[in-house]
PDB file of N, CA and C in Angstrom:
ATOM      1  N   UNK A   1      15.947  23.667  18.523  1.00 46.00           N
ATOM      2  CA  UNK A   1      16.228  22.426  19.207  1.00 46.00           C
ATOM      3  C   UNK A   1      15.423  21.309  18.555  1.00 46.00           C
ATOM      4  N   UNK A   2      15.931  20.007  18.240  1.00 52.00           N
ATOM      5  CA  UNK A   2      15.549  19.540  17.318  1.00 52.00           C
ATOM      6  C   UNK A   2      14.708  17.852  18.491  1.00 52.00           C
ATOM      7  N   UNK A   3      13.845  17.436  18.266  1.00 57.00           N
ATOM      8  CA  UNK A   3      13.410  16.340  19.674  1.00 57.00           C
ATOM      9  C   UNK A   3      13.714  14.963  18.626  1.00 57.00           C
ATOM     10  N   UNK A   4      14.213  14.344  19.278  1.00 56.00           N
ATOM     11  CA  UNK A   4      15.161  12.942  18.484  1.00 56.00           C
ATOM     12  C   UNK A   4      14.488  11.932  19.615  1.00 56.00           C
ATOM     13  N   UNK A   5      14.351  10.574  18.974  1.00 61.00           N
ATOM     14  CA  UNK A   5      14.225   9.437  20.027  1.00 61.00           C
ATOM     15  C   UNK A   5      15.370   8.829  20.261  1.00 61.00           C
ATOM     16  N   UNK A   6      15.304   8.562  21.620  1.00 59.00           N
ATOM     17  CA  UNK A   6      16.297   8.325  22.866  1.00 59.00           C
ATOM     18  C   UNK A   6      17.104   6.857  21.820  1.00 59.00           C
ATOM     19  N   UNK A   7      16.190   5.993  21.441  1.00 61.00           N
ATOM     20  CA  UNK A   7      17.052   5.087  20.317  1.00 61.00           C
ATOM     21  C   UNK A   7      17.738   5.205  19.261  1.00 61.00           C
ATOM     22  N   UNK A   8      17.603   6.230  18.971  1.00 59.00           N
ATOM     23  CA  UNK A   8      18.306   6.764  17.428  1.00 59.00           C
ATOM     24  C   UNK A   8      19.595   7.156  18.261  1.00 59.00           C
ATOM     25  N   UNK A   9      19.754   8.333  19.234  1.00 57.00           N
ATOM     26  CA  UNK A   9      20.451   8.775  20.005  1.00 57.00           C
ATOM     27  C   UNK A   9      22.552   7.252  20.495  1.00 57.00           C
ATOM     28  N   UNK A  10      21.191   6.624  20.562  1.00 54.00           N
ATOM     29  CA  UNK A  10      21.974   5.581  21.245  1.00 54.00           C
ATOM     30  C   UNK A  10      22.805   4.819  20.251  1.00 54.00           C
ATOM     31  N   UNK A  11      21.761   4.562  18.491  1.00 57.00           N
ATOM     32  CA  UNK A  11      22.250   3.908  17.612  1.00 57.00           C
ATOM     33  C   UNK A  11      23.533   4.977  17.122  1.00 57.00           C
ATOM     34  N   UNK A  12      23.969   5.642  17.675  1.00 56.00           N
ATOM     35  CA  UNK A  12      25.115   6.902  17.279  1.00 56.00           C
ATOM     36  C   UNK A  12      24.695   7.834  16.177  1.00 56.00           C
ATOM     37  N   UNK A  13      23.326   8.027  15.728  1.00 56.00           N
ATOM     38  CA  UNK A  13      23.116   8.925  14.994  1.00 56.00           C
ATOM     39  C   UNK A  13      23.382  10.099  15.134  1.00 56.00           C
ATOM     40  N   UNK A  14      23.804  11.461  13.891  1.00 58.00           N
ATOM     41  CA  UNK A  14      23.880  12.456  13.805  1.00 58.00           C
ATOM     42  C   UNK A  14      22.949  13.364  13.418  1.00 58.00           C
ATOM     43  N   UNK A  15      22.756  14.611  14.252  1.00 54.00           N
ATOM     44  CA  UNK A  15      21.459  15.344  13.942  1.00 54.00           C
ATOM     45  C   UNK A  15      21.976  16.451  13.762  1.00 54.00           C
ATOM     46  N   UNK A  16      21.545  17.338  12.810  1.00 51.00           N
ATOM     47  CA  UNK A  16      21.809  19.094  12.702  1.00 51.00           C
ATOM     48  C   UNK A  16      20.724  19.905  13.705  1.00 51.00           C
ATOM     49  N   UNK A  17      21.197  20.590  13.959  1.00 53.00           N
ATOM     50  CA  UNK A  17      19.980  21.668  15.088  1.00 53.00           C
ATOM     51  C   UNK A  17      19.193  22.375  13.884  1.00 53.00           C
ATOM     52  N   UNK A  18      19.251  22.218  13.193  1.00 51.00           N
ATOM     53  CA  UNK A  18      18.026  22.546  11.856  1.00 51.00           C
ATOM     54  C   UNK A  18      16.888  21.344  11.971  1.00 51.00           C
ATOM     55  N   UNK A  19      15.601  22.138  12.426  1.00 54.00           N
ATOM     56  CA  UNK A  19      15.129  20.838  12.234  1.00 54.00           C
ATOM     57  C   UNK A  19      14.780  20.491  10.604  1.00 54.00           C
ATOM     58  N   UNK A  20      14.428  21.274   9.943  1.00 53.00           N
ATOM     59  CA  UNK A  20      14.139  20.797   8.258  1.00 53.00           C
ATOM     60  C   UNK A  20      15.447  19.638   7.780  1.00 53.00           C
ATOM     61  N   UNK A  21      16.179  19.474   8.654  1.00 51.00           N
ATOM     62  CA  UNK A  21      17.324  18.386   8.195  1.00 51.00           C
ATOM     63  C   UNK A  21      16.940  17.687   8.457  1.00 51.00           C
ATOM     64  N   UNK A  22      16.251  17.349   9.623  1.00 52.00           N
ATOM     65  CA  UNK A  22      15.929  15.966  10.477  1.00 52.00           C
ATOM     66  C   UNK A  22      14.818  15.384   9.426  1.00 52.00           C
ATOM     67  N   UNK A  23      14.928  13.822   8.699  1.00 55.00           N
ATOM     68  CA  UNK A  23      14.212  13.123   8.126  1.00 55.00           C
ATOM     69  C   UNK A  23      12.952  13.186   8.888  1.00 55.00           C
ATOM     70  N   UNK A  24      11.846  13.158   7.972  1.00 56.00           N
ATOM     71  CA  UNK A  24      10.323  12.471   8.904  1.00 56.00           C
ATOM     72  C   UNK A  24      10.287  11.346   8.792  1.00 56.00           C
ATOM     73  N   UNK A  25       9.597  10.758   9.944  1.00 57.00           N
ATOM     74  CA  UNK A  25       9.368   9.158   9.717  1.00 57.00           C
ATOM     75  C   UNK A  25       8.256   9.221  10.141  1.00 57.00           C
ATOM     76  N   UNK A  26       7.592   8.022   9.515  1.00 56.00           N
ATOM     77  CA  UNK A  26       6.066   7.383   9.601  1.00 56.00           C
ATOM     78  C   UNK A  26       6.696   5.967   9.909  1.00 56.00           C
ATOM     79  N   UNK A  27       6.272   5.598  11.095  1.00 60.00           N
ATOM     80  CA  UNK A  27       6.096   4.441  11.442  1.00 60.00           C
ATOM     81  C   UNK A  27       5.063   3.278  11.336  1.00 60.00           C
ATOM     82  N   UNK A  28       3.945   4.164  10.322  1.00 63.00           N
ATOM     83  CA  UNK A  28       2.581   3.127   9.955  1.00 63.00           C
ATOM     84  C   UNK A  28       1.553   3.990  10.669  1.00 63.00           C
ATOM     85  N   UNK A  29       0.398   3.046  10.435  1.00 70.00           N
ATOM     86  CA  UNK A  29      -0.494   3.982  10.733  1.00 70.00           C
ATOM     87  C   UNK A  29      -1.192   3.098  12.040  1.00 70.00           C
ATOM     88  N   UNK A  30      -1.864   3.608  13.230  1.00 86.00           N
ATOM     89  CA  UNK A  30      -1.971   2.968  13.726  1.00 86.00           C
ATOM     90  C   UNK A  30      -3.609   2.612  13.985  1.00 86.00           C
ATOM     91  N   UNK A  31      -4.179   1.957  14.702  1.00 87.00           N
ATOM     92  CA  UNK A  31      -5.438   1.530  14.815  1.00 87.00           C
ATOM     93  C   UNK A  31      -6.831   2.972  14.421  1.00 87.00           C
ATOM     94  N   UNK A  32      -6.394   3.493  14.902  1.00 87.00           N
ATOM     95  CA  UNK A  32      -7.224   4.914  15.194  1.00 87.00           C
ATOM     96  C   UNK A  32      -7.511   5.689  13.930  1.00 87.00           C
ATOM     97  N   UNK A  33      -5.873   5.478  13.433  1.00 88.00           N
ATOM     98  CA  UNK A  33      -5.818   6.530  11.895  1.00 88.00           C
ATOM     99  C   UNK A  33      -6.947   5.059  11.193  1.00 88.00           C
ATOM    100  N   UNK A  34      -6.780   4.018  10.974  1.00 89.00           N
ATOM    101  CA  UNK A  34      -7.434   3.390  10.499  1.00 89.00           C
ATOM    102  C   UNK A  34      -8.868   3.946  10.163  1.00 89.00           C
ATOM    103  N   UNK A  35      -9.409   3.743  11.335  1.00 91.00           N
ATOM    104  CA  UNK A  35     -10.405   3.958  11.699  1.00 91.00           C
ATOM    105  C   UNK A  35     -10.912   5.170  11.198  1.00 91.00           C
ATOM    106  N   UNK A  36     -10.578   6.388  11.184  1.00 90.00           N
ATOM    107  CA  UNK A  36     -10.507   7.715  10.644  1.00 90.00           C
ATOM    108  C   UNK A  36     -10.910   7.736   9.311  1.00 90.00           C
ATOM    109  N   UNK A  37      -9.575   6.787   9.011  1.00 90.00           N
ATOM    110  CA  UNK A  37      -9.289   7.056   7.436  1.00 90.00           C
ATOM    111  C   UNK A  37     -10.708   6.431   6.627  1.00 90.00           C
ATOM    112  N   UNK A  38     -11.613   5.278   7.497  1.00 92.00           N
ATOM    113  CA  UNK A  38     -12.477   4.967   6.863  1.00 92.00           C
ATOM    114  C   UNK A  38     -13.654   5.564   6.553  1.00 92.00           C
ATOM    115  N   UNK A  39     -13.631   6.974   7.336  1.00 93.00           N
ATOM    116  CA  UNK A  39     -14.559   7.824   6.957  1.00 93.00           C
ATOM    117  C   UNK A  39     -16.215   7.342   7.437  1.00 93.00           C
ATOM    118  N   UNK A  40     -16.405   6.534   8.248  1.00 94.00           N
ATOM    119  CA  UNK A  40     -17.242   5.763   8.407  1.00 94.00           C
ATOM    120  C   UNK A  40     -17.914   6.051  10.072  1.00 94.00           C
ATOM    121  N   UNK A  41     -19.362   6.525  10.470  1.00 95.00           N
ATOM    122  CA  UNK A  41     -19.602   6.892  11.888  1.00 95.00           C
ATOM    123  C   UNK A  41     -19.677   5.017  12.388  1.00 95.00           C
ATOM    124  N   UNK A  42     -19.030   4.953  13.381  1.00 94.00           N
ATOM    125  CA  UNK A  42     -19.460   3.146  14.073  1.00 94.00           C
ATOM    126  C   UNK A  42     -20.053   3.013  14.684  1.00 94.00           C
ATOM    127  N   UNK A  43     -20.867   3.897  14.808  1.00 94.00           N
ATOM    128  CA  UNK A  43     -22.245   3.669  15.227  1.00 94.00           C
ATOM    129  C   UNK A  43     -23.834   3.656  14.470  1.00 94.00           C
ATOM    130  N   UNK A  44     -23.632   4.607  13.599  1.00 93.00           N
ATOM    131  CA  UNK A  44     -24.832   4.235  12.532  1.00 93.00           C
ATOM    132  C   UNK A  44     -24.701   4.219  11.221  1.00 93.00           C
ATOM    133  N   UNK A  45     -23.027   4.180  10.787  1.00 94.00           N
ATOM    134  CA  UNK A  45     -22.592   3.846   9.459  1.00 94.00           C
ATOM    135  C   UNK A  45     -22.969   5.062   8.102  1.00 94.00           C
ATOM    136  N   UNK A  46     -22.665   6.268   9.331  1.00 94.00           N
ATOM    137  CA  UNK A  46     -23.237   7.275   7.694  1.00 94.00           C
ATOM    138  C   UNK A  46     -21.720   7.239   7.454  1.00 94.00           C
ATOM    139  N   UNK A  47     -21.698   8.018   6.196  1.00 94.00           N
ATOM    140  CA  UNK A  47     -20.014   7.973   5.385  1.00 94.00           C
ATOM    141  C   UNK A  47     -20.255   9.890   5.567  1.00 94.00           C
ATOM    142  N   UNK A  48     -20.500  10.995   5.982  1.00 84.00           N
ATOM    143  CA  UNK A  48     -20.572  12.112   6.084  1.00 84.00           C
ATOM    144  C   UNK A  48     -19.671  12.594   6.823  1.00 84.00           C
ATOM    145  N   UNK A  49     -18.606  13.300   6.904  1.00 84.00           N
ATOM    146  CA  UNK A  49     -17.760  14.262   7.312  1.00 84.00           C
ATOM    147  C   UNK A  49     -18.236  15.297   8.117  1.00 84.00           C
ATOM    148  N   UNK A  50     -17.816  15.946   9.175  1.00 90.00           N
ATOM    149  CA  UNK A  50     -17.234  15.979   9.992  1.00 90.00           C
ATOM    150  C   UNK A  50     -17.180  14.601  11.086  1.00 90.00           C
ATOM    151  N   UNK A  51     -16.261  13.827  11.358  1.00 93.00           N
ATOM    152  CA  UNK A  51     -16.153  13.122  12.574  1.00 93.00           C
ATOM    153  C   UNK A  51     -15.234  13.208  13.537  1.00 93.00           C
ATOM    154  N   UNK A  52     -15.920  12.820  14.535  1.00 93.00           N
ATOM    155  CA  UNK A  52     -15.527  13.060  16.315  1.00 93.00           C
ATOM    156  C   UNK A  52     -14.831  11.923  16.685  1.00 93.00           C
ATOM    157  N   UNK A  53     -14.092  11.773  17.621  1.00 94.00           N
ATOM    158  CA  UNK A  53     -13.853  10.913  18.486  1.00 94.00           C
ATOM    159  C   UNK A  53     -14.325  10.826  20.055  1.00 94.00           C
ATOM    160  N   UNK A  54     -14.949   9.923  20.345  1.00 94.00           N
ATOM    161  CA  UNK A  54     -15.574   9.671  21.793  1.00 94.00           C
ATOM    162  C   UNK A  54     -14.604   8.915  22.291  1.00 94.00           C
ATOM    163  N   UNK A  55     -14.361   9.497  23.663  1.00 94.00           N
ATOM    164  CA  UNK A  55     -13.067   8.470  24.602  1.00 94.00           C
ATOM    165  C   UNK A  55     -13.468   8.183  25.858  1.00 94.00           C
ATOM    166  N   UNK A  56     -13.527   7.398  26.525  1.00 93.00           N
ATOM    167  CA  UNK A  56     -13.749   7.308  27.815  1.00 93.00           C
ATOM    168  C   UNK A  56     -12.537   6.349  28.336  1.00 93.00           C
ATOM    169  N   UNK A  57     -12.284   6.586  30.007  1.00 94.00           N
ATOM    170  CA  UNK A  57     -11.113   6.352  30.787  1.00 94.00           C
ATOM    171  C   UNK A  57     -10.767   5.265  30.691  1.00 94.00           C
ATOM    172  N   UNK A  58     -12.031   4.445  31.152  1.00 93.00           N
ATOM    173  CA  UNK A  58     -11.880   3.283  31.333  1.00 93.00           C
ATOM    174  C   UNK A  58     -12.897   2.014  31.208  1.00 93.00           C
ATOM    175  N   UNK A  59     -12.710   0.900  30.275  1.00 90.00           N
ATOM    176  CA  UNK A  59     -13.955  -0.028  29.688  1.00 90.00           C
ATOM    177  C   UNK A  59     -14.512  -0.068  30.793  1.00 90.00           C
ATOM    178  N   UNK A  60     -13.747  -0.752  31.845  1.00 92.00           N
ATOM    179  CA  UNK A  60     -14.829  -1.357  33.132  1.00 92.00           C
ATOM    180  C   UNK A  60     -15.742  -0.607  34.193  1.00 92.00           C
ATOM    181  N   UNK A  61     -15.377   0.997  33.320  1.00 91.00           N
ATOM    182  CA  UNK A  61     -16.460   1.934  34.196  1.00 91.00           C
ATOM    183  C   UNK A  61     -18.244   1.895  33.059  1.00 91.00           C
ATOM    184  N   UNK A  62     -17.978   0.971  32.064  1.00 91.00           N
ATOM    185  CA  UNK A  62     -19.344   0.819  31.206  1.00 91.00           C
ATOM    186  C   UNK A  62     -20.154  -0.003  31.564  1.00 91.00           C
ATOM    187  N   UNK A  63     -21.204   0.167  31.741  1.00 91.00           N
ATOM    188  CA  UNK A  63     -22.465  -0.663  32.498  1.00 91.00           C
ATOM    189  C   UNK A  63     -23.284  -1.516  31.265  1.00 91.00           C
ATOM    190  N   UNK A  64     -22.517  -1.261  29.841  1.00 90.00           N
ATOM    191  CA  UNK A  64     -23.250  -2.088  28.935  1.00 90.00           C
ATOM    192  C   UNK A  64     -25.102  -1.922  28.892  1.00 90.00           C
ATOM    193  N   UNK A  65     -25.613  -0.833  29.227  1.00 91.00           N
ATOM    194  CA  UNK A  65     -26.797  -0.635  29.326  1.00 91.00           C
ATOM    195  C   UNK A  65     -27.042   0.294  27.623  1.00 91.00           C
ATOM    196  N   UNK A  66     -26.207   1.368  26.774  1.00 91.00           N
ATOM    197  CA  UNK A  66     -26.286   2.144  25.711  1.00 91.00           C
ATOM    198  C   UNK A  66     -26.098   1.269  24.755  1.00 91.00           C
ATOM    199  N   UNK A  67     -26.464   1.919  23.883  1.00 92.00           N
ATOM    200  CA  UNK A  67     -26.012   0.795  22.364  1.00 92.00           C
ATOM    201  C   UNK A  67     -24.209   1.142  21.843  1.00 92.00           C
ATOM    202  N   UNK A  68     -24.195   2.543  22.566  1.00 92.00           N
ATOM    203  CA  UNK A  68     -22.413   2.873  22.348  1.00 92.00           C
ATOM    204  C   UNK A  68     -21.618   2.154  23.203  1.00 92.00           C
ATOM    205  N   UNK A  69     -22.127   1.634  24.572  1.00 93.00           N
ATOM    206  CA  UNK A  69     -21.137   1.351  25.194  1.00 93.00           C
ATOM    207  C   UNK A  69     -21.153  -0.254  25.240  1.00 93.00           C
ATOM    208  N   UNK A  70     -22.208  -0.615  24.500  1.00 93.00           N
ATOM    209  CA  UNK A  70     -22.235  -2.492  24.017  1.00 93.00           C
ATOM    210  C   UNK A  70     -21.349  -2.391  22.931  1.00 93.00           C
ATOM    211  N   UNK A  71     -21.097  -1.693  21.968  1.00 92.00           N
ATOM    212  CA  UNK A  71     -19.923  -1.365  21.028  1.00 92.00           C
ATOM    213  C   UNK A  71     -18.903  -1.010  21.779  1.00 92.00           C
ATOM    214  N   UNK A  72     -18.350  -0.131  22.153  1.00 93.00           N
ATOM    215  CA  UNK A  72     -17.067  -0.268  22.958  1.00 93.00           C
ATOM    216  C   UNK A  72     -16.764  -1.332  23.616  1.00 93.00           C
ATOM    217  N   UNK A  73     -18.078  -2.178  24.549  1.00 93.00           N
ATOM    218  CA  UNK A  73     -17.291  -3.396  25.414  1.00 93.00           C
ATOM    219  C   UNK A  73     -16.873  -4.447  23.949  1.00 93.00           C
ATOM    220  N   UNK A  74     -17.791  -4.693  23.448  1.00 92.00           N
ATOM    221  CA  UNK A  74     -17.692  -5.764  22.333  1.00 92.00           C
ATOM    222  C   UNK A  74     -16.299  -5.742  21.510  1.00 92.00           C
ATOM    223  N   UNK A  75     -15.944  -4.352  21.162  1.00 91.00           N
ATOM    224  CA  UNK A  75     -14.861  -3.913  20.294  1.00 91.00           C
ATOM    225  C   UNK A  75     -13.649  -4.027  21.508  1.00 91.00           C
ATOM    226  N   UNK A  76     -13.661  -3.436  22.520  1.00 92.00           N
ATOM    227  CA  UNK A  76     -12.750  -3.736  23.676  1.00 92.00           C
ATOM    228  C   UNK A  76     -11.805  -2.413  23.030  1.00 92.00           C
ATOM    229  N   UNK A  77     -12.967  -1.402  23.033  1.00 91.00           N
ATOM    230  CA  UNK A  77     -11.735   0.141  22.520  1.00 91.00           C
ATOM    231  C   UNK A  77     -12.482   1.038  23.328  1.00 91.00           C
ATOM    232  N   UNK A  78     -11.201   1.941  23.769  1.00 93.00           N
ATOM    233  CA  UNK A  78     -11.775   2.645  24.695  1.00 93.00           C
ATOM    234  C   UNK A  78     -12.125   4.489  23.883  1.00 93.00           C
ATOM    235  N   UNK A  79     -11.940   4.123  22.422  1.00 93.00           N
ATOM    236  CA  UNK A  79     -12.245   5.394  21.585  1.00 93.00           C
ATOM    237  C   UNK A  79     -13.176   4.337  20.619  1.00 93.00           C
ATOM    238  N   UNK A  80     -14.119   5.536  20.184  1.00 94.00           N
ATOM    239  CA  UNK A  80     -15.369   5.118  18.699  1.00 94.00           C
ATOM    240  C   UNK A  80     -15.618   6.801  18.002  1.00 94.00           C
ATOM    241  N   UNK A  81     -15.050   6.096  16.739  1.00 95.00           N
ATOM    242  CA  UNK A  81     -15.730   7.242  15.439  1.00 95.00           C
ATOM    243  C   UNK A  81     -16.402   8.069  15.490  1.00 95.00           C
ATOM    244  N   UNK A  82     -17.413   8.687  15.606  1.00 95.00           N
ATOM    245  CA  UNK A  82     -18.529   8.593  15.462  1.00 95.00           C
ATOM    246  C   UNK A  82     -19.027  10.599  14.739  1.00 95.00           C
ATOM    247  N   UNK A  83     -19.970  10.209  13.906  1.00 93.00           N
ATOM    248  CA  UNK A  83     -20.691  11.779  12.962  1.00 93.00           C
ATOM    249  C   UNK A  83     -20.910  12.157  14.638  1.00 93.00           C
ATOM    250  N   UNK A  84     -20.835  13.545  14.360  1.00 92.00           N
ATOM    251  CA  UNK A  84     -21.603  14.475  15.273  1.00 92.00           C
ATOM    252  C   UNK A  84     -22.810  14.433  15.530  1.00 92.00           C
ATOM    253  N   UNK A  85     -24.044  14.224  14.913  1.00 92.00           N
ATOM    254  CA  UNK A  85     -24.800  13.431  15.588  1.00 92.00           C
ATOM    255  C   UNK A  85     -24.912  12.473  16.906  1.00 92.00           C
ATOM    256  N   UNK A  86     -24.186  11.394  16.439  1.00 94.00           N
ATOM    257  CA  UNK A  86     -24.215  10.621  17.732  1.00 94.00           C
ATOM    258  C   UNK A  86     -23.407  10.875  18.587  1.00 94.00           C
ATOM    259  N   UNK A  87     -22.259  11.259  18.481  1.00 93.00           N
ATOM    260  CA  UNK A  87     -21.797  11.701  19.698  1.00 93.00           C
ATOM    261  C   UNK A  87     -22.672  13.089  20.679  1.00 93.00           C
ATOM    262  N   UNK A  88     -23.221  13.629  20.224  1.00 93.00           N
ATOM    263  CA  UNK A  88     -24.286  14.487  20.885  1.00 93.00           C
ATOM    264  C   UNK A  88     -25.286  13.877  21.361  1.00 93.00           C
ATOM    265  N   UNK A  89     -25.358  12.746  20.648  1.00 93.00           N
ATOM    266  CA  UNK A  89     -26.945  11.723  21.208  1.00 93.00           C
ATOM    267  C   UNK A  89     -26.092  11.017  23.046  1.00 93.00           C
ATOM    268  N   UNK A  90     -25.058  10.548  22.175  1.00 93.00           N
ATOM    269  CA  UNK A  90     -23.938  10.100  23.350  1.00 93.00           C
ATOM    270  C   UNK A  90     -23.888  10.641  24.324  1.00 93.00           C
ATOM    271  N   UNK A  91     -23.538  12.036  24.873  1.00 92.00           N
ATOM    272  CA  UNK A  91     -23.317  13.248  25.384  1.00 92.00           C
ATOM    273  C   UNK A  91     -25.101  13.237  26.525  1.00 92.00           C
ATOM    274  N   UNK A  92     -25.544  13.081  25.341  1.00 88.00           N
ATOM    275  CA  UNK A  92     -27.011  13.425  26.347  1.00 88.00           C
ATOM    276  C   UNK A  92     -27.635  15.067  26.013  1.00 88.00           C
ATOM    277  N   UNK A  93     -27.161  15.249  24.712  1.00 83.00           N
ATOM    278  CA  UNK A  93     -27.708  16.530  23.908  1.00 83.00           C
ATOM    279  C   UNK A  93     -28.523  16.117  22.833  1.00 83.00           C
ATOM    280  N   UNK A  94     -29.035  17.591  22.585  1.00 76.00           N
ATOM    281  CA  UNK A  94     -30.012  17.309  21.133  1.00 76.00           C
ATOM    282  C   UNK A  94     -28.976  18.045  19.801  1.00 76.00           C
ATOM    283  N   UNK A  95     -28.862  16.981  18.930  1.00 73.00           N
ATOM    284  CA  UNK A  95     -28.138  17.809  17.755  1.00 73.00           C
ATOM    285  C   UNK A  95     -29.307  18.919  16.774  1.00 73.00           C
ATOM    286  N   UNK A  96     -28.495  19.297  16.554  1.00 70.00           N
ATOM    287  CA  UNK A  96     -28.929  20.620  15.709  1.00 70.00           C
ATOM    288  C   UNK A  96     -28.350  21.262  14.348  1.00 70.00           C
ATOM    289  N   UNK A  97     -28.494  20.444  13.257  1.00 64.00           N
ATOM    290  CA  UNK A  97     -27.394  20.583  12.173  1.00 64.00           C
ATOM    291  C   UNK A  97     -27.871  22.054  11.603  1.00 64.00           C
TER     292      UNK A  97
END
């Protein structure tokens, strides 16, 4: 079974139940892959691999008291980069490489 968007559907397109027929599309990349792709922690700027993503629900539950969550209000994103390190510092753990 092949999953098609409801607009293609509508524009009268034809699909085979193979999915290897069905074209891929990239629609761009969006804020996040950006971000990724720069390889970069945004919080203390190492360029080192493995990185995490930190998410929280919602900005207006941040009290702006951390240095992560003065970056999230400032940036107005409710995800940040960040090496494993800091997200463990984040967390309220001790890292341990």
């Amino acid at each position: 079974m092949a999953i098609v968007r409801f607009t293609d559907l509508k524009r009268g397109r034809k699909y085979a139940d193979d999915v290897d027929a069905i074209a891929q599309r990239h629609y761009g990349f969006n804020e996040l892959e950006k971000r990724l792709k720069a390889n970069k922690c945004e919080l203390c700027g190492v360029e080192k691999p493995p990185f995490e993503i930190h998410h929280i629900n919602k900005l207006k539950n941040l009290k702006g008291k951390a240095r992560w969550e003065k970056v999230m209000i400032s940036r107005k994103r409710k995800t940040l980069v960040v090496c494993q390190k800091c997200h463990y510092e984040i967390h309220g753990r001790s890292y341990h490489a």
